[in-house]
PDB file of N, CA and C in Angstrom:
ATOM      1  N   UNK G  11     -64.996  92.483 -16.845  1.00 66.00           N
ATOM      2  CA  UNK G  11     -64.039  91.236 -15.994  1.00 66.00           C
ATOM      3  C   UNK G  11     -63.508  90.516 -17.248  1.00 66.00           C
ATOM      4  N   UNK G  12     -64.845  90.299 -18.747  1.00 72.00           N
ATOM      5  CA  UNK G  12     -64.248  89.695 -19.394  1.00 72.00           C
ATOM      6  C   UNK G  12     -63.013  89.941 -19.942  1.00 72.00           C
ATOM      7  N   UNK G  13     -62.444  91.188 -20.271  1.00 84.00           N
ATOM      8  CA  UNK G  13     -61.516  91.905 -20.579  1.00 84.00           C
ATOM      9  C   UNK G  13     -60.128  90.757 -20.194  1.00 84.00           C
ATOM     10  N   UNK G  14     -60.072  90.430 -18.716  1.00 84.00           N
ATOM     11  CA  UNK G  14     -59.277  89.702 -17.703  1.00 84.00           C
ATOM     12  C   UNK G  14     -59.037  88.597 -18.408  1.00 84.00           C
ATOM     13  N   UNK G  15     -59.925  87.517 -18.997  1.00 82.00           N
ATOM     14  CA  UNK G  15     -59.987  86.218 -19.478  1.00 82.00           C
ATOM     15  C   UNK G  15     -58.898  86.103 -19.959  1.00 82.00           C
ATOM     16  N   UNK G  16     -58.025  84.656 -19.608  1.00 81.00           N
ATOM     17  CA  UNK G  16     -56.749  84.544 -20.938  1.00 81.00           C
ATOM     18  C   UNK G  16     -56.895  82.828 -20.779  1.00 81.00           C
ATOM     19  N   UNK G  17     -56.556  82.355 -21.919  1.00 82.00           N
ATOM     20  CA  UNK G  17     -56.461  81.005 -22.268  1.00 82.00           C
ATOM     21  C   UNK G  17     -55.000  80.422 -21.808  1.00 82.00           C
ATOM     22  N   UNK G  18     -55.230  80.009 -20.164  1.00 86.00           N
ATOM     23  CA  UNK G  18     -54.085  79.081 -19.343  1.00 86.00           C
ATOM     24  C   UNK G  18     -53.259  78.145 -20.471  1.00 86.00           C
ATOM     25  N   UNK G  19     -53.941  77.427 -21.330  1.00 86.00           N
ATOM     26  CA  UNK G  19     -53.056  76.716 -21.361  1.00 86.00           C
ATOM     27  C   UNK G  19     -54.243  75.884 -23.337  1.00 86.00           C
ATOM     28  N   UNK G  20     -53.598  75.313 -23.953  1.00 88.00           N
ATOM     29  CA  UNK G  20     -54.921  75.178 -25.233  1.00 88.00           C
ATOM     30  C   UNK G  20     -55.304  73.682 -24.879  1.00 88.00           C
ATOM     31  N   UNK G  21     -56.262  73.769 -24.337  1.00 86.00           N
ATOM     32  CA  UNK G  21     -57.169  72.403 -24.655  1.00 86.00           C
ATOM     33  C   UNK G  21     -57.373  71.682 -25.419  1.00 86.00           C
ATOM     34  N   UNK G  22     -57.150  71.865 -26.360  1.00 89.00           N
ATOM     35  CA  UNK G  22     -57.328  71.304 -27.874  1.00 89.00           C
ATOM     36  C   UNK G  22     -56.703  70.246 -27.463  1.00 89.00           C
ATOM     37  N   UNK G  23     -55.307  71.004 -27.699  1.00 87.00           N
ATOM     38  CA  UNK G  23     -53.687  70.358 -27.455  1.00 87.00           C
ATOM     39  C   UNK G  23     -53.903  69.263 -26.953  1.00 87.00           C
ATOM     40  N   UNK G  24     -54.438  69.645 -25.660  1.00 86.00           N
ATOM     41  CA  UNK G  24     -54.365  68.697 -24.291  1.00 86.00           C
ATOM     42  C   UNK G  24     -55.213  67.442 -24.718  1.00 86.00           C
ATOM     43  N   UNK G  25     -56.396  67.692 -25.634  1.00 88.00           N
ATOM     44  CA  UNK G  25     -57.347  66.649 -25.510  1.00 88.00           C
ATOM     45  C   UNK G  25     -56.616  65.362 -26.468  1.00 88.00           C
ATOM     46  N   UNK G  26     -56.055  66.376 -27.212  1.00 90.00           N
ATOM     47  CA  UNK G  26     -55.239  65.692 -28.743  1.00 90.00           C
ATOM     48  C   UNK G  26     -54.430  64.472 -28.370  1.00 90.00           C
ATOM     49  N   UNK G  27     -53.477  64.643 -27.193  1.00 89.00           N
ATOM     50  CA  UNK G  27     -52.751  64.183 -26.642  1.00 89.00           C
ATOM     51  C   UNK G  27     -53.073  62.946 -25.313  1.00 89.00           C
ATOM     52  N   UNK G  28     -54.432  63.424 -25.162  1.00 85.00           N
ATOM     53  CA  UNK G  28     -54.834  62.128 -23.530  1.00 85.00           C
ATOM     54  C   UNK G  28     -54.231  60.858 -23.809  1.00 85.00           C
ATOM     55  N   UNK G  29     -54.840  60.439 -24.827  1.00 84.00           N
ATOM     56  CA  UNK G  29     -54.346  58.640 -25.307  1.00 84.00           C
ATOM     57  C   UNK G  29     -53.134  58.447 -25.218  1.00 84.00           C
ATOM     58  N   UNK G  30     -52.294  59.312 -25.847  1.00 86.00           N
ATOM     59  CA  UNK G  30     -50.653  58.725 -25.283  1.00 86.00           C
ATOM     60  C   UNK G  30     -50.455  59.186 -24.326  1.00 86.00           C
ATOM     61  N   UNK G  31     -51.229  59.980 -23.206  1.00 82.00           N
ATOM     62  CA  UNK G  31     -50.882  60.248 -21.682  1.00 82.00           C
ATOM     63  C   UNK G  31     -51.460  59.150 -21.038  1.00 82.00           C
ATOM     64  N   UNK G  32     -52.406  58.700 -21.502  1.00 78.00           N
ATOM     65  CA  UNK G  32     -53.020  57.460 -20.559  1.00 78.00           C
ATOM     66  C   UNK G  32     -52.656  56.367 -20.888  1.00 78.00           C
ATOM     67  N   UNK G  33     -51.291  56.224 -21.988  1.00 79.00           N
ATOM     68  CA  UNK G  33     -50.956  54.873 -21.965  1.00 79.00           C
ATOM     69  C   UNK G  33     -49.708  55.019 -21.906  1.00 79.00           C
ATOM     70  N   UNK G  34     -48.817  56.595 -21.110  1.00 81.00           N
ATOM     71  CA  UNK G  34     -47.587  56.314 -20.602  1.00 81.00           C
ATOM     72  C   UNK G  34     -47.819  56.027 -19.068  1.00 81.00           C
ATOM     73  N   UNK G  35     -48.932  55.959 -18.478  1.00 78.00           N
ATOM     74  CA  UNK G  35     -49.528  56.151 -17.154  1.00 78.00           C
ATOM     75  C   UNK G  35     -50.049  54.464 -17.004  1.00 78.00           C
ATOM     76  N   UNK G  36     -49.857  53.367 -18.177  1.00 75.00           N
ATOM     77  CA  UNK G  36     -49.667  52.156 -17.773  1.00 75.00           C
ATOM     78  C   UNK G  36     -51.218  51.820 -17.143  1.00 75.00           C
ATOM     79  N   UNK G  37     -50.898  51.200 -15.923  1.00 70.00           N
ATOM     80  CA  UNK G  37     -51.979  50.570 -14.945  1.00 70.00           C
ATOM     81  C   UNK G  37     -52.912  51.493 -14.787  1.00 70.00           C
ATOM     82  N   UNK G  38     -52.175  52.787 -14.627  1.00 72.00           N
ATOM     83  CA  UNK G  38     -52.457  54.278 -13.575  1.00 72.00           C
ATOM     84  C   UNK G  38     -54.068  54.654 -14.032  1.00 72.00           C
ATOM     85  N   UNK G  39     -53.341  54.655 -15.756  1.00 72.00           N
ATOM     86  CA  UNK G  39     -54.706  54.939 -16.669  1.00 72.00           C
ATOM     87  C   UNK G  39     -55.816  54.099 -16.656  1.00 72.00           C
ATOM     88  N   UNK G  40     -55.987  53.294 -15.970  1.00 74.00           N
ATOM     89  CA  UNK G  40     -56.684  52.293 -16.402  1.00 74.00           C
ATOM     90  C   UNK G  40     -57.982  51.969 -15.126  1.00 74.00           C
ATOM     91  N   UNK G  41     -58.714  52.211 -14.830  1.00 75.00           N
ATOM     92  CA  UNK G  41     -58.990  52.118 -13.422  1.00 75.00           C
ATOM     93  C   UNK G  41     -59.361  51.093 -12.488  1.00 75.00           C
ATOM     94  N   UNK G  42     -60.148  49.951 -14.118  1.00 75.00           N
ATOM     95  CA  UNK G  42     -59.846  48.697 -13.153  1.00 75.00           C
ATOM     96  C   UNK G  42     -59.589  48.235 -12.944  1.00 75.00           C
ATOM     97  N   UNK G  43     -58.277  48.405 -13.041  1.00 71.00           N
ATOM     98  CA  UNK G  43     -57.114  47.623 -12.630  1.00 71.00           C
ATOM     99  C   UNK G  43     -56.112  48.297 -10.814  1.00 71.00           C
ATOM    100  N   UNK G  44     -56.963  49.270 -10.882  1.00 74.00           N
ATOM    101  CA  UNK G  44     -56.604  49.689  -9.217  1.00 74.00           C
ATOM    102  C   UNK G  44     -56.668  49.145  -8.382  1.00 74.00           C
ATOM    103  N   UNK G  45     -57.550  48.056  -8.072  1.00 83.00           N
ATOM    104  CA  UNK G  45     -57.847  47.213  -7.157  1.00 83.00           C
ATOM    105  C   UNK G  45     -56.618  46.761  -6.794  1.00 83.00           C
ATOM    106  N   UNK G  46     -56.576  46.615  -5.235  1.00 86.00           N
ATOM    107  CA  UNK G  46     -55.100  45.662  -4.734  1.00 86.00           C
ATOM    108  C   UNK G  46     -54.755  43.923  -5.773  1.00 86.00           C
ATOM    109  N   UNK G  47     -56.297  43.459  -5.630  1.00 87.00           N
ATOM    110  CA  UNK G  47     -55.941  41.988  -6.392  1.00 87.00           C
ATOM    111  C   UNK G  47     -55.620  41.899  -7.561  1.00 87.00           C
ATOM    112  N   UNK G  48     -56.988  43.210  -8.538  1.00 82.00           N
ATOM    113  CA  UNK G  48     -56.996  42.958  -9.849  1.00 82.00           C
ATOM    114  C   UNK G  48     -55.378  43.402 -10.132  1.00 82.00           C
ATOM    115  N   UNK G  49     -54.391  44.258  -9.553  1.00 78.00           N
ATOM    116  CA  UNK G  49     -53.469  45.169  -9.868  1.00 78.00           C
ATOM    117  C   UNK G  49     -52.352  44.046  -9.647  1.00 78.00           C
ATOM    118  N   UNK G  50     -52.351  43.069  -8.868  1.00 86.00           N
ATOM    119  CA  UNK G  50     -51.131  42.395  -8.327  1.00 86.00           C
ATOM    120  C   UNK G  50     -51.331  41.106 -10.086  1.00 86.00           C
ATOM    121  N   UNK G  51     -52.362  40.652 -10.345  1.00 86.00           N
ATOM    122  CA  UNK G  51     -52.860  39.932 -11.069  1.00 86.00           C
ATOM    123  C   UNK G  51     -52.274  40.433 -12.517  1.00 86.00           C
ATOM    124  N   UNK G  52     -52.270  41.546 -12.928  1.00 78.00           N
ATOM    125  CA  UNK G  52     -52.148  42.229 -13.816  1.00 78.00           C
ATOM    126  C   UNK G  52     -50.736  42.323 -14.061  1.00 78.00           C
ATOM    127  N   UNK G  53     -50.101  42.813 -12.950  1.00 81.00           N
ATOM    128  CA  UNK G  53     -48.741  43.302 -13.183  1.00 81.00           C
ATOM    129  C   UNK G  53     -47.856  41.900 -13.355  1.00 81.00           C
ATOM    130  N   UNK G  54     -48.595  40.416 -12.265  1.00 88.00           N
ATOM    131  CA  UNK G  54     -47.910  39.310 -13.301  1.00 88.00           C
ATOM    132  C   UNK G  54     -48.036  39.023 -15.017  1.00 88.00           C
ATOM    133  N   UNK G  55     -48.865  39.566 -15.075  1.00 89.00           N
ATOM    134  CA  UNK G  55     -49.271  39.333 -16.698  1.00 89.00           C
ATOM    135  C   UNK G  55     -47.964  40.182 -17.783  1.00 89.00           C
ATOM    136  N   UNK G  56     -47.749  41.577 -16.734  1.00 83.00           N
ATOM    137  CA  UNK G  56     -46.570  41.982 -17.456  1.00 83.00           C
ATOM    138  C   UNK G  56     -45.059  41.152 -17.774  1.00 83.00           C
ATOM    139  N   UNK G  57     -44.854  40.190 -17.015  1.00 74.00           N
ATOM    140  CA  UNK G  57     -43.245  40.028 -16.734  1.00 74.00           C
ATOM    141  C   UNK G  57     -43.353  40.309 -15.263  1.00 74.00           C
TER     142      UNK G  57
END
């Protein structure tokens, strides 16, 4: 079975780019802002 194992993606490269992905997600990358009332307040602060 071991001979059939393959890497489907480069995990190290993904972890390296994770901060960029979270930054691009904006509010979705910040769970503390997911509640509707907090989300509205956050959106108002962004203009």
